[in-house]
C-alpha atoms as one frame of an Amber mdcrd trajectory, in Angstrom:
protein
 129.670 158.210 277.667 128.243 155.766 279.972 125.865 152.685 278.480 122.935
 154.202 280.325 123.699 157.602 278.327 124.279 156.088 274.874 120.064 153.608
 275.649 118.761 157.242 276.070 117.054 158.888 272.801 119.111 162.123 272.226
 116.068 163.395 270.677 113.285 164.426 273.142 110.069 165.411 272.766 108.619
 168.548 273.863 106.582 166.768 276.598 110.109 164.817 277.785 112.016 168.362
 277.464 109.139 169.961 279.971 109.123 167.042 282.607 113.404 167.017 282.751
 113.342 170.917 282.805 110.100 171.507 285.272 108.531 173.483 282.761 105.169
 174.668 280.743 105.198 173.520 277.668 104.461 177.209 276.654 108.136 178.166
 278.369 109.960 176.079 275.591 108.200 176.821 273.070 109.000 180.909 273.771
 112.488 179.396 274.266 112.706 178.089 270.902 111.731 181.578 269.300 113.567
 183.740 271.245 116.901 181.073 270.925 117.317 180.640 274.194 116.607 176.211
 273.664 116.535 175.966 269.920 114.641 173.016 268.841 115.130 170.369 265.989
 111.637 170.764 263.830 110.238 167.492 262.367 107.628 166.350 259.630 105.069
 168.751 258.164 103.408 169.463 261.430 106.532 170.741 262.212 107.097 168.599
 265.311 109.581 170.072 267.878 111.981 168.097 269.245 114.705 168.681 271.736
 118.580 167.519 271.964 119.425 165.992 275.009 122.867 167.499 275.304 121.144
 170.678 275.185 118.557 170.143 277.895 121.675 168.656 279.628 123.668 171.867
 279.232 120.722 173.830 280.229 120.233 172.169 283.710 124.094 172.257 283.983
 124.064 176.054 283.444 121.386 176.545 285.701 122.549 174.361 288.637 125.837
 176.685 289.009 123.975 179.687 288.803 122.517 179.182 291.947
């Protein structure tokens, strides 16, 4: 793991998930009930939040696919 890599959260938000995956905000969230990007849910709002190694794995995924 580099030092930049261990600065970054590994938590994101779902507004910092969006923005690193080009998305609607919407998209995740029908990600996160169909299990395609399961999020981490926080407080008693229920807050979604995202791993990073999973976004990470995500754009991997996607980048060989095409």
């Amino acid at each position: 793991m580099t030092q930049s890599e261990q600065k970054q959260p590994k938590l994101l938000t779902l507004k910092q998930a969006c923005e690193l995956l080009n998305c609607h905000p919407n998209t995740l969230r029908a990600w996160d009930e169909k299990g395609y990007l399961v999020a981490v849910r926080f407080g008693t709002r229920r807050d979604r939040r995202y791993r990073r190694e999973d976004i990470m794995k995500l754009l991997e995924k996607n980048k060989k696919a095409d």
